Short mmCIF file of N, CA and C in Angstrom, two decimals:
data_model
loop_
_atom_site.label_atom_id
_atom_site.label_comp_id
_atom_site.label_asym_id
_atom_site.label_seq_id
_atom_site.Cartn_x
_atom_site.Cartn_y
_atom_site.Cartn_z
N UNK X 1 22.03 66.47 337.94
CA UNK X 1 23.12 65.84 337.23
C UNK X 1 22.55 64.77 336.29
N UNK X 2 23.14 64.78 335.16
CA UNK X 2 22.73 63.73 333.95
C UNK X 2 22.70 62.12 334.78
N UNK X 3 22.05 60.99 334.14
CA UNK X 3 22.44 60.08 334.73
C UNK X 3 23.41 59.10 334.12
N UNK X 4 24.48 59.34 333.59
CA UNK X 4 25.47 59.06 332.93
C UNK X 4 26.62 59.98 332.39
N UNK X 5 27.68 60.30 332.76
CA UNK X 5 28.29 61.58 332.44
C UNK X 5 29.85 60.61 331.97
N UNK X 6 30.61 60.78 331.81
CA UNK X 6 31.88 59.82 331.08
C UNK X 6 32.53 61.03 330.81
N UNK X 7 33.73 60.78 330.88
CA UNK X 7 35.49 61.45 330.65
C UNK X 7 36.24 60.75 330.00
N UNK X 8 37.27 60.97 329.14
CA UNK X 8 37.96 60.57 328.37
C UNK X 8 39.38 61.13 328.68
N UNK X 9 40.67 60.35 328.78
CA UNK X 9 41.90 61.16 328.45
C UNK X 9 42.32 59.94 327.75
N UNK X 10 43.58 60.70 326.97
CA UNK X 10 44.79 59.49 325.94
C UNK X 10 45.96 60.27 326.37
N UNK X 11 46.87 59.31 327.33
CA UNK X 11 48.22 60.06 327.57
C UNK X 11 49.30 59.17 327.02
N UNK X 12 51.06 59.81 326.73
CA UNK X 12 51.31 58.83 325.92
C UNK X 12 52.34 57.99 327.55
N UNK X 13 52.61 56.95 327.14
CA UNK X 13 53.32 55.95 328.33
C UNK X 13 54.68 56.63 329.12
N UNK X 14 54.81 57.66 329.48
CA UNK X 14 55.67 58.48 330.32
C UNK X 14 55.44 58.83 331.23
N UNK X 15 56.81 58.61 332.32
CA UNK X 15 56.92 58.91 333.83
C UNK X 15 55.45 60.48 333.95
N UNK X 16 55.85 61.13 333.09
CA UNK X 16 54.93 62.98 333.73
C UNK X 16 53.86 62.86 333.02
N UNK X 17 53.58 61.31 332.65
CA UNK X 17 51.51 61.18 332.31
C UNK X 17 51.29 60.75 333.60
N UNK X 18 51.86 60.00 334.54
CA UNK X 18 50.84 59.86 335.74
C UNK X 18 50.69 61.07 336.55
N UNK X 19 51.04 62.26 336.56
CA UNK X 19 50.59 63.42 337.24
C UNK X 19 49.66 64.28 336.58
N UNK X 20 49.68 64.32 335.27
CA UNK X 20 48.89 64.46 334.12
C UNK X 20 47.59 64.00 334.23
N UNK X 21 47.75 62.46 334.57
CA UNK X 21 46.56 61.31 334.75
C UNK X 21 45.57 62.07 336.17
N UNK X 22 46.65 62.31 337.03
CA UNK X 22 46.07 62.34 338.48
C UNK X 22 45.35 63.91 338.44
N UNK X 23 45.72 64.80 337.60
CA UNK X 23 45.78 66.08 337.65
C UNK X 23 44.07 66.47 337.05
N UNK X 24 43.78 65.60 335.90
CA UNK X 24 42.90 65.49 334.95
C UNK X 24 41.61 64.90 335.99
N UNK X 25 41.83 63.99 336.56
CA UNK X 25 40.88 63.23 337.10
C UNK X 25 40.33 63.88 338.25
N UNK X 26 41.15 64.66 338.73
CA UNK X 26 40.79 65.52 339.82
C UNK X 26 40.08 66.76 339.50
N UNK X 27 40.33 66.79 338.30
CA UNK X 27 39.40 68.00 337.57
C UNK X 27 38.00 67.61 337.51
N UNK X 28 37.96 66.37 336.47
CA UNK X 28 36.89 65.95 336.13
C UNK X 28 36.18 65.83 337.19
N UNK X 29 36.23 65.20 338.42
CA UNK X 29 35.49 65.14 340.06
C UNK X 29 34.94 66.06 340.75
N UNK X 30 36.21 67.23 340.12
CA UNK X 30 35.17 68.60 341.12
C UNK X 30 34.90 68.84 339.61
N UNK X 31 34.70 68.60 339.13
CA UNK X 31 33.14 69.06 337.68
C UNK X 31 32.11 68.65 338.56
N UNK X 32 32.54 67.03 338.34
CA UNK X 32 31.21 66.03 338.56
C UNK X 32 30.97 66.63 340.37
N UNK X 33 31.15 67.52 340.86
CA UNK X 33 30.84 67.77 342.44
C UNK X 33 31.37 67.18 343.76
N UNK X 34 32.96 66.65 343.22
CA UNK X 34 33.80 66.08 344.31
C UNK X 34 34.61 67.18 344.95
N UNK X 35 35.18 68.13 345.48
CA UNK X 35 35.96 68.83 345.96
C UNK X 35 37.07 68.35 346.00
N UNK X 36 38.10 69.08 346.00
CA UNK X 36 39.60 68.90 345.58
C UNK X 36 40.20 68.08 346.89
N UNK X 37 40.22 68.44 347.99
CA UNK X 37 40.16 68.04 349.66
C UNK X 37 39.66 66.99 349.69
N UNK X 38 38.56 66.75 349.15
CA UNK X 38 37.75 65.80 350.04
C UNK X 38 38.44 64.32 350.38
N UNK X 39 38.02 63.23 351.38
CA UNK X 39 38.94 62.68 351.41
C UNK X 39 38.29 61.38 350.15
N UNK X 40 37.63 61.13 349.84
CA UNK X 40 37.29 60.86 348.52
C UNK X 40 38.07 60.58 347.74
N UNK X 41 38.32 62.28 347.13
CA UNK X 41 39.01 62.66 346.04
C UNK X 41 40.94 62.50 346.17
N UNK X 42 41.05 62.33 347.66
CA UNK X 42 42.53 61.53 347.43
C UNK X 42 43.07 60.33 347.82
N UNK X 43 41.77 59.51 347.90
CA UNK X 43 41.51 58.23 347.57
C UNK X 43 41.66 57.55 346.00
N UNK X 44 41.11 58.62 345.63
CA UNK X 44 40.70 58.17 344.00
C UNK X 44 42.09 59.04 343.54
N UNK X 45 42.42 59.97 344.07
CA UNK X 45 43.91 60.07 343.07
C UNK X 45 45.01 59.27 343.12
N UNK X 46 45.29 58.77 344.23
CA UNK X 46 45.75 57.54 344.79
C UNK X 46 46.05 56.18 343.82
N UNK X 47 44.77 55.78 343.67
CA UNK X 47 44.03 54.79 342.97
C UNK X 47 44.66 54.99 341.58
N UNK X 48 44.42 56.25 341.38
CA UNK X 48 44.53 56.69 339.72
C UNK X 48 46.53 56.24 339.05
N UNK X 49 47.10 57.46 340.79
CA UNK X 49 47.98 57.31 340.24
C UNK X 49 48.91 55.50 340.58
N UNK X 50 48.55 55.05 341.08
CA UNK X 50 49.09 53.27 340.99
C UNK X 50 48.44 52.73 339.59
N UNK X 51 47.48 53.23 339.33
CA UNK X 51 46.73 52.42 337.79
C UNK X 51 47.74 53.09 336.81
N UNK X 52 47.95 54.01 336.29
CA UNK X 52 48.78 55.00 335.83
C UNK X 52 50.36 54.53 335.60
N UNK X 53 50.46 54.70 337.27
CA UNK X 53 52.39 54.10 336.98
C UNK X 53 52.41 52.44 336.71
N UNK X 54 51.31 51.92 336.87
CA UNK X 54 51.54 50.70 336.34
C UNK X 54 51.11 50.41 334.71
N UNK X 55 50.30 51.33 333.88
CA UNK X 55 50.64 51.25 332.68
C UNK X 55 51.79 52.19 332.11
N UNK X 56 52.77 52.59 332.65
CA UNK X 56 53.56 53.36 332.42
C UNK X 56 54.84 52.06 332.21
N UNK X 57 54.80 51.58 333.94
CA UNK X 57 55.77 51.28 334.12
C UNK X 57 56.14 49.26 333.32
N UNK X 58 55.11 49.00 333.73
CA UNK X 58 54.91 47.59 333.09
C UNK X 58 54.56 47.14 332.28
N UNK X 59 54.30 47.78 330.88
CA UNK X 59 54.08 47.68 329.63
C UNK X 59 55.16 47.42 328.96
N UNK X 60 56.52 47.75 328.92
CA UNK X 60 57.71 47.13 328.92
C UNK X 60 57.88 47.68 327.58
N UNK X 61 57.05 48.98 327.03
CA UNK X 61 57.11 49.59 325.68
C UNK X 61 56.21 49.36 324.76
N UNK X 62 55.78 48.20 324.93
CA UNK X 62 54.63 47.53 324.14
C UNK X 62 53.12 48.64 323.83
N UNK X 63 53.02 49.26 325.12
CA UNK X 63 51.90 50.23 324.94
C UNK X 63 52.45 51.48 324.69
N UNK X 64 52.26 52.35 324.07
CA UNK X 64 52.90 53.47 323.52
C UNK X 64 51.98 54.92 324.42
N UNK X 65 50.96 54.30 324.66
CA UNK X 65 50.28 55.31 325.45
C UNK X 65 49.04 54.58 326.29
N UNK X 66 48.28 54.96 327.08
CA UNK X 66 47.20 54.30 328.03
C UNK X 66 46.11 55.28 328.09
N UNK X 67 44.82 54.92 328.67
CA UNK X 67 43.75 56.12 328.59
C UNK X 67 42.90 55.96 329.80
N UNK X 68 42.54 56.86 330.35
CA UNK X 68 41.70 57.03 331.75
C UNK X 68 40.17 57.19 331.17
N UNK X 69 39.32 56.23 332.01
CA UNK X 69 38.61 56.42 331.39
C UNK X 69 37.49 56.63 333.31
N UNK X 70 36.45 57.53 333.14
CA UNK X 70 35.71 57.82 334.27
C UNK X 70 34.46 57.64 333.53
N UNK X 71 33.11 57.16 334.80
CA UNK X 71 31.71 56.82 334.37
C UNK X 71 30.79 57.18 335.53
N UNK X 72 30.54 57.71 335.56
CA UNK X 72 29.57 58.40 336.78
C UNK X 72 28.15 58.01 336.67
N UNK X 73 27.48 57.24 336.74
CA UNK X 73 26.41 56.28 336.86
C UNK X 73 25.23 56.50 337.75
N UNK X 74 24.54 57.33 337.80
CA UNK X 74 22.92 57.62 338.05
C UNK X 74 23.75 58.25 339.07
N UNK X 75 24.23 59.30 339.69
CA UNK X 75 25.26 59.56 340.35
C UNK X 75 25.41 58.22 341.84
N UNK X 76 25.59 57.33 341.62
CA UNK X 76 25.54 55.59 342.54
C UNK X 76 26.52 55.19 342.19
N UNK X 77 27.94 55.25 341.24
CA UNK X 77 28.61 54.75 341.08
C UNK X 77 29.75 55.32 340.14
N UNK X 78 30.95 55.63 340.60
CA UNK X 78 32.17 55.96 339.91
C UNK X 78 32.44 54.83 339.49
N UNK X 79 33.07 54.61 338.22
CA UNK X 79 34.06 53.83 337.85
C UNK X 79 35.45 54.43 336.98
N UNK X 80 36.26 53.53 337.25
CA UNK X 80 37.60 54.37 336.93
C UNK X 80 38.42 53.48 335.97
N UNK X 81 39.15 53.86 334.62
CA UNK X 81 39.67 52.74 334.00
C UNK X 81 40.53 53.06 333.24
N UNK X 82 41.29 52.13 333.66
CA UNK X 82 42.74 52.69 332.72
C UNK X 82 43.71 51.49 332.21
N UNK X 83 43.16 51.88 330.10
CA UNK X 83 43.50 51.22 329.59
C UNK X 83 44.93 51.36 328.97
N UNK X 84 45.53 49.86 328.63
CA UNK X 84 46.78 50.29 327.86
C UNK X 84 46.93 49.06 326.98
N UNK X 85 47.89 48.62 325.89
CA UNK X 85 47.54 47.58 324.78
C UNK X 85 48.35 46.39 325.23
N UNK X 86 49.17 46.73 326.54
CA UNK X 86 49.83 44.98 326.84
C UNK X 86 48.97 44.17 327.40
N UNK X 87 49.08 42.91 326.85
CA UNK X 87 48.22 41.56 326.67
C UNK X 87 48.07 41.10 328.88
N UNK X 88 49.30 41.50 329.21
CA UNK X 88 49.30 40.78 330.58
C UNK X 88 48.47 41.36 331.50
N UNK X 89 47.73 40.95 332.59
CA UNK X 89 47.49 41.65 333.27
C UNK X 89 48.13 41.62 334.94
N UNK X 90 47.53 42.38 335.27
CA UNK X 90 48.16 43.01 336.80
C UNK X 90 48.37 41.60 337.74
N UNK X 91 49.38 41.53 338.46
CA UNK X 91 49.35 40.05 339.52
C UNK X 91 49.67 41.31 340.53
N UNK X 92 49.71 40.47 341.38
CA UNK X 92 49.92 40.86 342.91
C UNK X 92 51.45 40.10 342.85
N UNK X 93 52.58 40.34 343.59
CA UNK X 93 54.07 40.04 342.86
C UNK X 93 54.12 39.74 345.07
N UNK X 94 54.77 38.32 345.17
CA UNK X 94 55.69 38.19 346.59
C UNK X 94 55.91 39.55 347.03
N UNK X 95 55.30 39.49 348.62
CA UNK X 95 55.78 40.54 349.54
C UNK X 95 57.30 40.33 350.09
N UNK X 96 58.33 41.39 349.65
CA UNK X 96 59.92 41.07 350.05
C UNK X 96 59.66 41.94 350.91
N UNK X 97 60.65 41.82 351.97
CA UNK X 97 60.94 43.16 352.95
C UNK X 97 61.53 43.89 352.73
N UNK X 98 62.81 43.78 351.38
CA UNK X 98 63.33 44.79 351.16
C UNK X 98 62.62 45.36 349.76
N UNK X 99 61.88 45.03 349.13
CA UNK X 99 61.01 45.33 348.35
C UNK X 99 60.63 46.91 347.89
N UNK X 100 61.09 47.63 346.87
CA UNK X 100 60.48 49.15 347.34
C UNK X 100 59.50 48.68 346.52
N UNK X 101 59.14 48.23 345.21
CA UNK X 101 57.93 48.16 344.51
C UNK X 101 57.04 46.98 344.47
N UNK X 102 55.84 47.01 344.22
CA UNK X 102 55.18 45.88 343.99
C UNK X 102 54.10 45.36 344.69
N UNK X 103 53.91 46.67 345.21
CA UNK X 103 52.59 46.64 346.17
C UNK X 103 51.57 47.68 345.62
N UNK X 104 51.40 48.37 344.54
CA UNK X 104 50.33 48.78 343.98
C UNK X 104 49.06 48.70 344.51
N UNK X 105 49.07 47.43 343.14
CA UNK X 105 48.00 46.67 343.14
C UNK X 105 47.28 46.16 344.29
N UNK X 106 47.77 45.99 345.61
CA UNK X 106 47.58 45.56 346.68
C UNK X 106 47.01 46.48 347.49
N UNK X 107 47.18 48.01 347.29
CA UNK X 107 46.69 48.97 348.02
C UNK X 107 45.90 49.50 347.05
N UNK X 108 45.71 49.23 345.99
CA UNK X 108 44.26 49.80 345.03
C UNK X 108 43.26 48.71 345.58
N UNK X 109 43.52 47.45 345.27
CA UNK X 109 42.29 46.73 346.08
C UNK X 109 42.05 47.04 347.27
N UNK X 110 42.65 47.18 348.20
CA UNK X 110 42.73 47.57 349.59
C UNK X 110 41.69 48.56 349.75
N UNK X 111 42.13 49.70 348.86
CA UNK X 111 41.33 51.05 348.81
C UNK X 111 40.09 50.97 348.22
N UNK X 112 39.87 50.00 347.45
CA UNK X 112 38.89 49.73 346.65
C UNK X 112 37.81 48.94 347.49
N UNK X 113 38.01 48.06 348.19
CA UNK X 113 37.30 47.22 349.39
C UNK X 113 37.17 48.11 349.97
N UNK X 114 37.83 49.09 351.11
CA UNK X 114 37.79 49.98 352.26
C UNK X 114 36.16 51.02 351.62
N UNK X 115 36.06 51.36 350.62
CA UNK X 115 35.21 52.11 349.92
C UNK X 115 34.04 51.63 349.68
N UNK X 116 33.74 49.99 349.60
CA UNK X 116 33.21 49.28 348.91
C UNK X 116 32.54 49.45 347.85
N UNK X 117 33.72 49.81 346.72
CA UNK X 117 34.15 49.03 345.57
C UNK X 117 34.45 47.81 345.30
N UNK X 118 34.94 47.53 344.29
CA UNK X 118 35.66 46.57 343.53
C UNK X 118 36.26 46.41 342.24
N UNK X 119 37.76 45.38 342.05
CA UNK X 119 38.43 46.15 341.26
C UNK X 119 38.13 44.53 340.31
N UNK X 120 38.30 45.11 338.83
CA UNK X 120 38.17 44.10 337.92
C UNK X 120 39.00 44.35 336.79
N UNK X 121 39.40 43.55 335.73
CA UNK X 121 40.16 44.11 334.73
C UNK X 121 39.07 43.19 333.78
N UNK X 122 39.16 43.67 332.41
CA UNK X 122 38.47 43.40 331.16
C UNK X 122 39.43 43.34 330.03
N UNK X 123 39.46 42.44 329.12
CA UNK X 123 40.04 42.33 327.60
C UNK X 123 39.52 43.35 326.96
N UNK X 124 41.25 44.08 326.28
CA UNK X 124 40.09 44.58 325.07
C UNK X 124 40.37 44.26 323.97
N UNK X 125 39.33 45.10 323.10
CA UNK X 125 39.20 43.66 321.44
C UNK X 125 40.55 43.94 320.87
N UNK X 126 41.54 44.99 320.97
CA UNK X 126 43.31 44.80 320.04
C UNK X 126 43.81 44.07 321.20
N UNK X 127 43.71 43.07 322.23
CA UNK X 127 44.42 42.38 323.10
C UNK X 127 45.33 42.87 324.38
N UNK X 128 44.58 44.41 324.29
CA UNK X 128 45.26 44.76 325.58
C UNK X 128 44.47 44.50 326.75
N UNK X 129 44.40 45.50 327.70
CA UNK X 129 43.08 45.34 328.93
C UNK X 129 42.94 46.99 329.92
N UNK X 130 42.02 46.86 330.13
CA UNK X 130 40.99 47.87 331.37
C UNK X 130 41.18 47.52 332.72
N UNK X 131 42.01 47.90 333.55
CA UNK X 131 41.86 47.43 334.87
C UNK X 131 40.95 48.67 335.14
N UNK X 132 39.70 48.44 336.09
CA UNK X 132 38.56 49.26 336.15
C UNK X 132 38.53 49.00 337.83
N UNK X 133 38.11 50.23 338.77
CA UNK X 133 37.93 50.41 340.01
C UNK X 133 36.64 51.06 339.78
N UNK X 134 35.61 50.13 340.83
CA UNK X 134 34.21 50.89 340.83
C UNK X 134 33.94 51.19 342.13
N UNK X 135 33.43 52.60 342.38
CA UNK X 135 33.40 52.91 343.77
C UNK X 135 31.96 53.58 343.42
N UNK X 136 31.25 53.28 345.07
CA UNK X 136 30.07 54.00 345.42
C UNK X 136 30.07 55.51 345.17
N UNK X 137 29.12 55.66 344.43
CA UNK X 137 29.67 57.24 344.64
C UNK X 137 29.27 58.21 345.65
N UNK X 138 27.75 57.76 346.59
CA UNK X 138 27.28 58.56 347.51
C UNK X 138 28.32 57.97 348.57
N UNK X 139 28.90 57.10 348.90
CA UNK X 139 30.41 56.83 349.75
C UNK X 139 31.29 58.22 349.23
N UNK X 140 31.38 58.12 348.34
CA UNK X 140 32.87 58.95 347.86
C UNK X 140 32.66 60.36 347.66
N UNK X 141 31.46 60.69 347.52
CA UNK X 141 31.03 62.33 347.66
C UNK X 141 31.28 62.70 349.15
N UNK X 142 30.69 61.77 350.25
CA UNK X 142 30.18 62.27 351.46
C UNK X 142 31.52 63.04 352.10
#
């Protein structure tokens, strides 16, 4: 395997891009030698799809579309990133009990620690941002 391999998608900001998102990424994995099953690979769809419905859902229109971006790194390291052009980034929002949303973000880090990963977000230069999940990748193959 190369020691750098990268994926690209541009979906536009709609409810049936995060299955799109999740659908794509799962491709790209069993390219890169993840199996569809593995429990890995529905970890990381997981992941994908909370990054996903949250540039879908919380962009508030402002982003017109978002992009997945994957980096496969001496094969030692997935990273996962998904950009969109609103300025804010992700909070972690009060746990309610009657709450149905707003725990995302809380179970991507979660998942992201459990893996040992870690999740970061980055500016980008038109003022939107990259929330990026980096996971081991000899963890996430096994």
């Amino acid at each position: 395997m190369a020691d750098h391999q990268e994926a690209s998608v541009t979906l536009p900001s709609a409810p049936a891009s995060v299955s799109a998102a999740r659908r794509y990424v799962a491709d790209v994995l069993a390219d890169w030698g993840l199996p569809d099953g593995a429990e890995a690979a529905e970890t990381v769809r997981l992941i994908i799809s909370e990054l996903a419905t949250n540039a879908v859902q919380h962009t508030r229109g402002e982003s017109p579309t978002f992009t997945v971006d994957l980096r496969l790194e001496r094969d030692e390291q997935l990273c996962i990133g998904v950009t969109d052009s609103h300025p804010r980034y992700p909070r972690r929002l009060p746990a309610a009990v009657q709450q149905d949303s707003g725990r995302g973000m809380v179970i991507v880090r979660c998942l992201a620690a459990e893996c040992g990963g870690r999740f970061f977000v980055t500016p980008t230069a038109e003022g939107g941002k990259t929330v990026w999940i980096c996971l081991p990748w000899s963890a996430s193959a096994a």
